[in-house]
Amino acid sequence: MKAEIVGVGTEILLGQICNNNAQWMSQRLAVIGVDVLHHQAVGDNEQRIAEAFRLALSRGDVVIATGGLGPTQDDITREGLAAALGVGLVRHPDIEEFLREKFRRLGRHMPEINLRQADVPEGARTILPDRGTAPGLVLETPQGKRIYAVPGVPAEMREMMDGAILPELAELAGPAALVSRTIRATGIAESKVAETLDDLFQRSANPSVAYLASSGEVKVRITAKAATRGDAEELVRPVAEEVAARLGVHAFTTEDEELEQVVGRLLEARAQTVSCAESLTGGSLAVRLSAAPGASTYFKGSAVCYTTAAKREILGVSAATIAGPGVVSEECAGEMATGARRIFDSDVAVALTGVAGPDPHDGKPPGVVCAALAAGDVLLSRSFRAPGDREMVRRWAEQAALDMLRRHLEGEAEPPDQRPATQAVQARPPSSD
């Protein structure tokens, strides 16, 4: 069964809201084995809404539309749907009475404009809401295709999907389940991942293999369809294991977790504490380390030292380092990590300094990141040139620090790089180890 989701509302096209409804619906449809092949978004225009429905019906078995079922003049999904099917709108007295009674129970006068919600495309059945006032619509075409229209308000949409539409589609689709597992890797380029997994990708059908790159990491998604969830998981499992094995130390989770979740679990398991010193990231590394419930058991704090004076006076970065390699250097990052570990009395500390851009700093170009880790007699450092704007550079830096911490906790940390920072910047791009 092939499905298409149509989001109705000019506010989607203007970027005023994110179409999270489509994401939620796709996830729930996948669970019952319905394949969502297309998403559309269309503004509040009757002709374009009708065109969107016609296109969706031409390439799918099921169309689900959200939005445009309210009482105001710009809520015209009903009209667009009727135009697409070449039928008229019919006033339903039972819906009219439902609306009047709903307002009576609330002790409010019903504006006459609400009666627009009692106008239904000819031949449609309706889903009366518990929340809100907008009835959902269900139509079946002469070709046996189904159209569902539900409100755009998320709570109202989910009520109708869970209560009526998903059970109906599950019965029509028959026994089927779609299962995905996502392996996430860092410190490796998407192109290298693709090269490493090329044969798996080329022969992938069921399960299929796909890639998604984002700042500082690559996601590999394995998806399988089978009669039951258990059967689908069995198809996914060996491929996921092979992907994780090939990616090796770069793969930090097979359960689609954030890197900070993995690090937090490792710290808890080893009963160790962590602190950090931040310049480049301005505290965002601390935000990630402290995000998980129970983080206070392992995260002690962060010293955000943005200026040279703060690095010297709070973290103890030496005058020789400031005058020599400078505040954007592996030497400085190492002294920052050592200072944070001393201040917070933590088992391990990580530090970040660099140039977020857009302008050079301390003689270094935008994108330079220097990261360090201090623990006991261990002092590790690395530097690289991150791509992108300020936000991307900061994200790359966070990933580098968290990954150094993960590898240290797993006993797989890299040896310290003894080359000067300027050489390391030129030699090691952010996608390499």
Tab-separated table of C-alpha atoms in Angstrom:
chain	number	residue	atom	x	y	z
A	1	MET	CA	0.000	0.000	0.000
A	2	LYS	CA	1.496	3.308	-1.166
A	3	ALA	CA	0.599	6.497	0.679
A	4	GLU	CA	1.106	10.213	0.201
A	5	ILE	CA	0.768	12.948	2.824
A	6	VAL	CA	-0.460	16.415	1.886
A	7	GLY	CA	0.053	19.305	4.302
A	8	VAL	CA	-2.371	22.167	3.638
A	9	GLY	CA	-1.550	25.660	4.831
A	10	THR	CA	0.269	28.695	3.499
A	11	GLU	CA	2.011	28.951	6.876
A	12	ILE	CA	3.952	25.774	5.999
A	13	LEU	CA	5.202	27.271	2.746
A	14	LEU	CA	6.162	30.524	4.450
A	15	GLY	CA	8.213	28.618	7.013
A	16	GLN	CA	6.098	29.939	9.878
A	17	ILE	CA	5.495	26.398	11.149
A	18	CYS	CA	7.328	23.111	10.668
A	19	ASN	CA	5.247	20.304	9.191
A	20	ASN	CA	5.797	17.946	12.112
A	21	ASN	CA	2.447	16.294	11.371
A	22	ALA	CA	3.899	14.677	8.251
A	23	GLN	CA	6.858	13.287	10.203
A	24	TRP	CA	4.612	11.790	12.909
A	25	MET	CA	2.211	10.307	10.365
A	26	SER	CA	5.033	8.757	8.342
A	27	GLN	CA	6.438	7.115	11.461
A	28	ARG	CA	3.068	5.645	12.434
A	29	LEU	CA	2.258	4.467	8.925
A	30	ALA	CA	5.622	2.708	8.712
A	31	VAL	CA	4.765	0.712	11.828
A	32	ILE	CA	1.747	-0.845	10.080
A	33	GLY	CA	3.658	-1.445	6.856
A	34	VAL	CA	2.219	1.377	4.749
A	35	ASP	CA	4.890	2.879	2.475
A	36	VAL	CA	4.891	6.688	2.393
A	37	LEU	CA	6.406	7.594	-0.967
A	38	HIS	CA	5.714	11.330	-1.183
A	39	HIS	CA	5.069	14.408	0.945
A	40	GLN	CA	3.417	17.530	-0.460
A	41	ALA	CA	2.766	20.962	1.014
A	42	VAL	CA	0.263	23.318	-0.566
A	43	GLY	CA	-1.028	26.769	0.307
A	44	ASP	CA	-4.586	27.904	1.012
A	45	ASN	CA	-5.740	28.040	-2.591
A	46	GLU	CA	-8.647	25.915	-3.803
A	47	GLN	CA	-7.259	25.245	-7.273
A	48	ARG	CA	-3.804	24.278	-6.015
A	49	ILE	CA	-5.289	22.089	-3.269
A	50	ALA	CA	-7.367	20.281	-5.913
A	51	GLU	CA	-4.223	19.817	-8.052
A	52	ALA	CA	-2.344	18.424	-5.056
A	53	PHE	CA	-5.078	15.844	-4.443
A	54	ARG	CA	-5.165	14.832	-8.118
A	55	LEU	CA	-1.391	14.386	-8.212
A	56	ALA	CA	-1.397	12.369	-4.991
A	57	LEU	CA	-4.210	10.119	-6.245
A	58	SER	CA	-2.309	9.520	-9.497
A	59	ARG	CA	0.636	7.920	-7.711
A	60	GLY	CA	-0.665	6.375	-4.494
A	61	ASP	CA	-3.320	4.156	-2.968
A	62	VAL	CA	-3.936	6.348	0.073
A	63	VAL	CA	-3.850	10.122	0.487
A	64	ILE	CA	-3.890	11.729	3.913
A	65	ALA	CA	-4.270	15.503	4.131
A	66	THR	CA	-3.821	17.637	7.233
A	67	GLY	CA	-5.031	21.180	7.774
A	68	GLY	CA	-7.641	23.477	6.250
A	69	LEU	CA	-10.701	21.988	7.964
A	70	GLY	CA	-11.388	24.886	10.313
A	71	PRO	CA	-14.295	27.363	10.119
A	72	THR	CA	-12.558	30.420	8.627
A	73	GLN	CA	-12.559	31.629	5.030
A	74	ASP	CA	-9.032	30.311	4.357
A	75	ASP	CA	-9.927	26.774	5.519
A	76	ILE	CA	-10.728	25.367	2.086
A	77	THR	CA	-9.513	21.764	2.094
A	78	ARG	CA	-13.158	20.648	1.824
A	79	GLU	CA	-13.649	22.761	-1.305
A	80	GLY	CA	-10.343	21.666	-2.829
A	81	LEU	CA	-11.102	18.007	-2.235
A	82	ALA	CA	-14.597	18.326	-3.737
A	83	ALA	CA	-13.144	20.073	-6.785
A	84	ALA	CA	-10.529	17.358	-7.241
A	85	LEU	CA	-13.210	14.665	-7.297
A	86	GLY	CA	-15.744	16.671	-9.270
A	87	VAL	CA	-18.438	16.554	-6.570
A	88	GLY	CA	-20.312	19.165	-4.597
A	89	LEU	CA	-20.490	19.969	-0.891
A	90	VAL	CA	-23.454	18.743	1.123
A	91	ARG	CA	-24.559	20.205	4.466
A	92	HIS	CA	-24.839	17.445	7.117
A	93	PRO	CA	-27.530	18.220	9.693
A	94	ASP	CA	-26.006	15.751	12.175
A	95	ILE	CA	-22.693	17.637	12.104
A	96	GLU	CA	-24.531	20.939	12.444
A	97	GLU	CA	-26.256	19.652	15.586
A	98	PHE	CA	-22.951	18.236	16.869
A	99	LEU	CA	-21.347	21.667	16.531
A	100	ARG	CA	-24.223	23.504	18.213
A	101	GLU	CA	-24.240	21.038	21.108
A	102	LYS	CA	-20.482	21.325	21.541
A	103	PHE	CA	-20.737	25.102	21.917
A	104	ARG	CA	-23.722	24.746	24.265
A	105	ARG	CA	-21.713	22.458	26.557
A	106	LEU	CA	-18.967	25.068	26.644
A	107	GLY	CA	-21.477	27.775	27.502
A	108	ARG	CA	-20.551	29.736	24.387
A	109	HIS	CA	-22.442	31.166	21.444
A	110	MET	CA	-21.530	29.464	18.170
A	111	PRO	CA	-20.580	31.853	15.339
A	112	GLU	CA	-22.538	30.979	12.210
A	113	ILE	CA	-19.273	30.655	10.290
A	114	ASN	CA	-18.628	27.385	12.164
A	115	LEU	CA	-21.395	25.783	10.109
A	116	ARG	CA	-18.920	25.633	7.212
A	117	GLN	CA	-17.517	22.606	9.036
A	118	ALA	CA	-20.809	20.789	8.429
A	119	ASP	CA	-20.278	21.003	4.655
A	120	VAL	CA	-18.930	17.673	3.420
A	121	PRO	CA	-17.862	16.522	-0.063
A	122	GLU	CA	-20.595	14.360	-1.539
A	123	GLY	CA	-20.078	10.673	-0.751
A	124	ALA	CA	-17.716	11.243	2.177
A	125	ARG	CA	-18.032	9.799	5.621
A	126	THR	CA	-16.970	11.792	8.624
A	127	ILE	CA	-14.954	11.313	11.808
A	128	LEU	CA	-16.420	13.416	14.621
A	129	PRO	CA	-13.775	14.832	16.960
A	130	ASP	CA	-13.517	14.652	20.732
A	131	ARG	CA	-11.122	17.609	20.645
A	132	GLY	CA	-11.885	20.677	18.580
A	133	THR	CA	-14.741	21.168	16.155
A	134	ALA	CA	-13.333	20.010	12.799
A	135	PRO	CA	-14.731	16.673	11.555
A	136	GLY	CA	-12.356	14.432	9.649
A	137	LEU	CA	-13.305	13.239	6.168
A	138	VAL	CA	-12.995	9.831	4.506
A	139	LEU	CA	-13.655	9.215	0.816
A	140	GLU	CA	-13.179	6.231	-1.473
A	141	THR	CA	-12.757	6.827	-5.209
A	142	PRO	CA	-14.361	4.600	-7.879
A	143	GLN	CA	-10.866	3.145	-8.408
A	144	GLY	CA	-10.750	1.984	-4.773
A	145	LYS	CA	-8.302	4.634	-3.570
A	146	ARG	CA	-8.845	6.273	-0.199
A	147	ILE	CA	-8.578	9.876	0.887
A	148	TYR	CA	-8.470	10.994	4.495
A	149	ALA	CA	-8.560	14.631	5.579
A	150	VAL	CA	-7.824	15.468	9.205
A	151	PRO	CA	-7.316	18.703	11.167
A	152	GLY	CA	-3.917	20.351	11.240
A	153	VAL	CA	-3.913	20.825	15.020
A	154	PRO	CA	-1.534	18.018	16.104
A	155	ALA	CA	-3.620	16.731	19.024
A	156	GLU	CA	-6.746	16.586	16.860
A	157	MET	CA	-4.862	14.929	13.989
A	158	ARG	CA	-3.384	12.262	16.252
A	159	GLU	CA	-6.752	11.535	17.843
A	160	MET	CA	-8.261	10.685	14.446
A	161	MET	CA	-5.206	8.829	13.181
A	162	ASP	CA	-4.935	6.623	16.268
A	163	GLY	CA	-8.667	6.181	16.797
A	164	ALA	CA	-9.884	5.567	13.259
A	165	ILE	CA	-7.486	5.853	10.345
A	166	LEU	CA	-4.482	3.755	11.386
A	167	PRO	CA	-6.630	0.783	12.526
A	168	GLU	CA	-8.564	0.949	9.244
A	169	LEU	CA	-5.420	1.077	7.123
A	170	ALA	CA	-3.759	-1.688	9.139
A	171	GLU	CA	-6.692	-3.959	8.345
A	172	LEU	CA	-6.636	-3.016	4.660
A	173	ALA	CA	-2.868	-3.402	4.339
A	174	GLY	CA	-2.822	-6.793	5.991
A	175	PRO	CA	-0.011	-8.111	8.184
A	176	ALA	CA	3.073	-6.008	7.552
A	177	ALA	CA	5.692	-4.095	9.490
A	178	LEU	CA	8.451	-1.677	8.555
A	179	VAL	CA	11.470	-1.546	10.875
A	180	SER	CA	14.450	0.807	10.735
A	181	ARG	CA	17.674	0.855	12.695
A	182	THR	CA	20.124	3.734	12.546
A	183	ILE	CA	23.863	3.384	13.141
A	184	ARG	CA	25.587	6.704	13.805
A	185	ALA	CA	29.279	7.345	13.188
A	186	THR	CA	31.583	10.291	13.765
A	187	GLY	CA	35.098	11.195	12.650
A	188	ILE	CA	34.495	9.761	9.185
A	189	ALA	CA	33.313	11.370	5.944
A	190	GLU	CA	30.033	10.385	4.280
A	191	SER	CA	31.943	9.485	1.109
A	192	LYS	CA	34.199	7.147	3.089
A	193	VAL	CA	31.152	5.530	4.697
A	194	ALA	CA	29.607	5.050	1.243
A	195	GLU	CA	32.829	3.515	-0.059
A	196	THR	CA	33.105	1.190	2.933
A	197	LEU	CA	29.499	-0.005	2.581
A	198	ASP	CA	29.203	0.102	-1.210
A	199	ASP	CA	28.497	-3.603	-1.744
A	200	LEU	CA	25.836	-3.589	0.980
A	201	PHE	CA	24.184	-0.557	-0.630
A	202	GLN	CA	24.329	-1.996	-4.168
A	203	ARG	CA	22.581	-5.213	-3.229
A	204	SER	CA	20.185	-3.621	-0.753
A	205	ALA	CA	16.491	-4.054	-1.458
A	206	ASN	CA	15.003	-5.557	1.664
A	207	PRO	CA	16.602	-4.467	3.884
A	208	SER	CA	17.662	-1.218	2.236
A	209	VAL	CA	20.668	0.926	3.218
A	210	ALA	CA	20.683	4.741	3.147
A	211	TYR	CA	22.989	7.530	4.352
A	212	LEU	CA	22.381	10.898	5.975
A	213	ALA	CA	25.227	13.288	6.775
A	214	SER	CA	24.991	16.097	9.320
A	215	SER	CA	27.566	18.258	11.094
A	216	GLY	CA	30.141	15.970	12.630
A	217	GLU	CA	28.463	12.635	11.985
A	218	VAL	CA	26.986	10.264	9.413
A	219	LYS	CA	23.844	8.205	9.938
A	220	VAL	CA	23.378	4.840	8.229
A	221	ARG	CA	19.756	3.697	8.179
A	222	ILE	CA	18.844	0.055	7.541
A	223	THR	CA	15.151	-0.541	6.790
A	224	ALA	CA	13.310	-3.818	6.265
A	225	LYS	CA	9.705	-4.780	5.602
A	226	ALA	CA	8.165	-8.104	6.600
A	227	ALA	CA	4.906	-9.685	7.726
A	228	THR	CA	5.669	-9.068	11.399
A	229	ARG	CA	7.882	-6.704	13.344
A	230	GLY	CA	9.936	-9.635	14.584
A	231	ASP	CA	10.579	-10.859	11.039
A	232	ALA	CA	11.578	-7.360	9.923
A	233	GLU	CA	13.969	-7.007	12.858
A	234	GLU	CA	15.575	-10.320	11.915
A	235	LEU	CA	16.208	-8.988	8.409
A	236	VAL	CA	17.751	-5.797	9.811
A	237	ARG	CA	19.932	-7.369	12.496
A	238	PRO	CA	22.727	-9.026	10.426
A	239	VAL	CA	23.071	-6.025	8.119
A	240	ALA	CA	23.242	-3.623	11.081
A	241	GLU	CA	25.906	-5.797	12.698
A	242	GLU	CA	27.935	-5.833	9.486
A	243	VAL	CA	27.659	-2.043	9.101
A	244	ALA	CA	28.785	-1.471	12.688
A	245	ALA	CA	31.695	-3.894	12.260
A	246	ARG	CA	32.918	-2.203	9.085
A	247	LEU	CA	32.689	1.292	10.547
A	248	GLY	CA	34.585	0.082	13.597
A	249	VAL	CA	35.543	2.680	16.188
A	250	HIS	CA	33.760	5.402	14.217
A	251	ALA	CA	30.350	3.834	14.998
A	252	PHE	CA	29.236	5.160	18.366
A	253	THR	CA	25.708	3.732	18.489
A	254	THR	CA	23.469	1.196	16.758
A	255	GLU	CA	20.343	2.589	18.440
A	256	ASP	CA	20.140	6.106	16.927
A	257	GLU	CA	21.372	7.775	20.130
A	258	GLU	CA	23.009	11.152	20.487
A	259	LEU	CA	26.748	11.039	21.168
A	260	GLU	CA	26.289	12.685	24.580
A	261	GLN	CA	23.880	9.888	25.594
A	262	VAL	CA	26.512	7.281	24.782
A	263	VAL	CA	29.172	9.228	26.688
A	264	GLY	CA	26.881	9.666	29.690
A	265	ARG	CA	26.176	5.952	29.835
A	266	LEU	CA	29.891	5.140	29.668
A	267	LEU	CA	30.689	7.605	32.468
A	268	GLU	CA	27.947	6.118	34.664
A	269	ALA	CA	29.093	2.564	33.980
A	270	ARG	CA	32.660	3.448	34.951
A	271	ALA	CA	31.641	5.675	37.875
A	272	GLN	CA	33.720	8.523	36.463
A	273	THR	CA	33.135	12.263	36.379
A	274	VAL	CA	33.810	14.795	33.637
A	275	SER	CA	34.242	18.547	33.368
A	276	CYS	CA	35.043	20.809	30.457
A	277	ALA	CA	36.667	24.073	29.514
A	278	GLU	CA	35.152	25.945	26.593
A	279	SER	CA	36.145	28.915	24.518
A	280	LEU	CA	35.010	28.227	20.948
A	281	THR	CA	31.697	26.613	21.955
A	282	GLY	CA	30.733	29.116	24.658
A	283	GLY	CA	29.012	26.543	26.881
A	284	SER	CA	27.171	24.429	24.293
A	285	LEU	CA	29.313	21.379	25.093
A	286	ALA	CA	28.157	21.655	28.709
A	287	VAL	CA	24.551	21.868	27.521
A	288	ARG	CA	24.919	18.549	25.728
A	289	LEU	CA	26.758	16.826	28.576
A	290	SER	CA	24.119	17.938	31.079
A	291	ALA	CA	21.078	17.160	28.904
A	292	ALA	CA	20.378	13.606	30.053
A	293	PRO	CA	18.392	12.880	33.231
A	294	GLY	CA	20.825	11.974	36.014
A	295	ALA	CA	23.720	13.855	34.410
A	296	SER	CA	24.604	15.323	37.794
A	297	THR	CA	26.085	11.950	38.741
A	298	TYR	CA	28.886	12.351	36.195
A	299	PHE	CA	29.000	15.970	34.943
A	300	LYS	CA	30.707	18.406	37.310
A	301	GLY	CA	30.674	21.629	35.306
A	302	SER	CA	32.198	23.764	32.590
A	303	ALA	CA	34.505	26.775	32.681
A	304	VAL	CA	33.537	29.029	29.780
A	305	CYS	CA	36.647	31.160	29.256
A	306	TYR	CA	36.232	33.155	26.079
A	307	THR	CA	38.948	35.748	26.562
A	308	THR	CA	42.682	35.280	26.782
A	309	ALA	CA	42.663	36.758	30.296
A	310	ALA	CA	40.045	34.252	31.453
A	311	LYS	CA	42.048	31.359	30.033
A	312	ARG	CA	45.141	32.583	31.907
A	313	GLU	CA	43.555	33.627	35.225
A	314	ILE	CA	40.908	30.893	35.634
A	315	LEU	CA	42.310	27.872	33.803
A	316	GLY	CA	45.986	28.585	34.273
A	317	VAL	CA	47.002	28.697	30.600
A	318	SER	CA	50.657	29.723	30.671
A	319	ALA	CA	52.065	32.998	29.413
A	320	ALA	CA	54.509	31.000	27.295
A	321	THR	CA	51.657	29.238	25.479
A	322	ILE	CA	49.751	32.484	24.961
A	323	ALA	CA	52.844	34.224	23.581
A	324	GLY	CA	53.987	31.198	21.588
A	325	PRO	CA	51.508	28.822	19.916
A	326	GLY	CA	48.668	31.118	20.977
A	327	VAL	CA	45.186	30.621	22.391
A	328	VAL	CA	44.105	28.716	19.272
A	329	SER	CA	46.444	25.763	19.588
A	330	GLU	CA	46.582	22.202	20.835
A	331	GLU	CA	48.941	23.382	23.592
A	332	CYS	CA	46.339	25.856	24.836
A	333	ALA	CA	43.541	23.264	24.629
A	334	GLY	CA	45.665	20.833	26.650
A	335	GLU	CA	46.317	23.398	29.392
A	336	MET	CA	42.612	24.318	29.413
A	337	ALA	CA	41.656	20.657	29.924
A	338	THR	CA	44.216	20.283	32.707
A	339	GLY	CA	42.902	23.444	34.358
A	340	ALA	CA	39.272	22.286	34.186
A	341	ARG	CA	40.159	18.931	35.696
A	342	ARG	CA	41.934	20.727	38.559
A	343	ILE	CA	39.132	23.254	39.176
A	344	PHE	CA	36.317	20.706	39.183
A	345	ASP	CA	38.295	17.769	40.609
A	346	SER	CA	36.920	15.474	37.881
A	347	ASP	CA	38.300	12.167	36.650
A	348	VAL	CA	38.526	13.467	33.092
A	349	ALA	CA	38.190	16.841	31.391
A	350	VAL	CA	37.811	17.951	27.787
A	351	ALA	CA	38.536	21.385	26.338
A	352	LEU	CA	37.814	23.271	23.142
A	353	THR	CA	39.328	26.372	21.608
A	354	GLY	CA	39.357	27.592	18.029
A	355	VAL	CA	37.960	30.048	15.506
A	356	ALA	CA	34.225	29.895	14.813
A	357	GLY	CA	34.463	32.692	12.244
A	358	PRO	CA	33.652	34.490	10.124
A	359	ASP	CA	36.914	36.373	10.805
A	360	PRO	CA	40.375	34.926	11.568
A	361	HIS	CA	41.602	34.977	15.167
A	362	ASP	CA	45.044	34.651	16.722
A	363	GLY	CA	46.496	34.246	13.250
A	364	LYS	CA	44.315	31.210	12.499
A	365	PRO	CA	41.619	31.000	9.799
A	366	PRO	CA	37.908	30.402	10.484
A	367	GLY	CA	37.052	26.769	11.170
A	368	VAL	CA	40.173	25.806	13.108
A	369	VAL	CA	39.241	23.612	16.084
A	370	CYS	CA	41.626	22.458	18.831
A	371	ALA	CA	40.373	19.817	21.258
A	372	ALA	CA	42.080	18.168	24.228
A	373	LEU	CA	41.422	15.592	26.924
A	374	ALA	CA	43.123	15.293	30.309
A	375	ALA	CA	42.795	12.284	32.615
A	376	GLY	CA	45.374	11.097	35.141
A	377	ASP	CA	48.679	10.952	33.301
A	378	VAL	CA	46.916	11.072	29.919
A	379	LEU	CA	46.885	14.268	27.854
A	380	LEU	CA	45.505	13.970	24.314
A	381	SER	CA	45.009	16.693	21.732
A	382	ARG	CA	43.946	17.070	18.130
A	383	SER	CA	43.228	19.904	15.738
A	384	PHE	CA	41.442	20.160	12.425
A	385	ARG	CA	39.691	22.550	10.073
A	386	ALA	CA	35.900	22.301	10.253
A	387	PRO	CA	33.669	23.343	7.343
A	388	GLY	CA	30.659	25.629	7.349
A	389	ASP	CA	29.398	28.640	9.274
A	390	ARG	CA	29.774	29.429	12.990
A	391	GLU	CA	27.025	27.033	14.018
A	392	MET	CA	28.505	24.158	12.011
A	393	VAL	CA	32.024	24.772	13.292
A	394	ARG	CA	30.801	24.740	16.881
A	395	ARG	CA	28.897	21.512	16.249
A	396	TRP	CA	31.993	19.877	14.731
A	397	ALA	CA	33.952	20.965	17.811
A	398	GLU	CA	31.403	19.499	20.228
A	399	GLN	CA	31.456	16.204	18.324
A	400	ALA	CA	35.256	16.097	18.421
A	401	ALA	CA	35.389	16.615	22.188
A	402	LEU	CA	32.637	14.112	22.905
A	403	ASP	CA	34.230	11.530	20.629
A	404	MET	CA	37.627	11.960	22.310
A	405	LEU	CA	35.863	11.350	25.602
A	406	ARG	CA	34.005	8.299	24.266
A	407	ARG	CA	37.150	6.718	22.866
A	408	HIS	CA	39.051	7.365	26.083
A	409	LEU	CA	36.317	5.713	28.144
A	410	GLU	CA	36.218	2.759	25.763
A	411	GLY	CA	40.017	2.449	25.893
A	412	GLU	CA	40.388	3.359	22.231
A	413	ALA	CA	41.654	6.946	22.438
A	414	GLU	CA	44.192	8.087	19.890
A	415	PRO	CA	47.777	8.767	20.996
A	416	PRO	CA	48.576	12.466	21.318
A	417	ASP	CA	49.592	14.184	18.102
A	418	GLN	CA	53.082	15.615	18.542
A	419	ARG	CA	53.045	17.730	15.374
A	420	PRO	CA	52.638	21.491	15.611
A	421	ALA	CA	49.031	22.633	15.465
A	422	THR	CA	49.568	24.435	12.148
A	423	GLN	CA	50.700	21.195	10.528
A	424	ALA	CA	47.862	19.221	12.103
A	425	VAL	CA	45.318	21.729	10.792
A	426	GLN	CA	46.603	21.307	7.267
A	427	ALA	CA	47.020	17.562	7.450
A	428	ARG	CA	43.876	16.404	9.148
A	429	PRO	CA	40.428	17.384	7.845
A	430	PRO	CA	37.434	16.980	10.181
A	431	SER	CA	36.400	13.746	8.529
A	432	SER	CA	39.665	11.924	9.295
A	433	ASP	CA	41.167	10.504	12.454
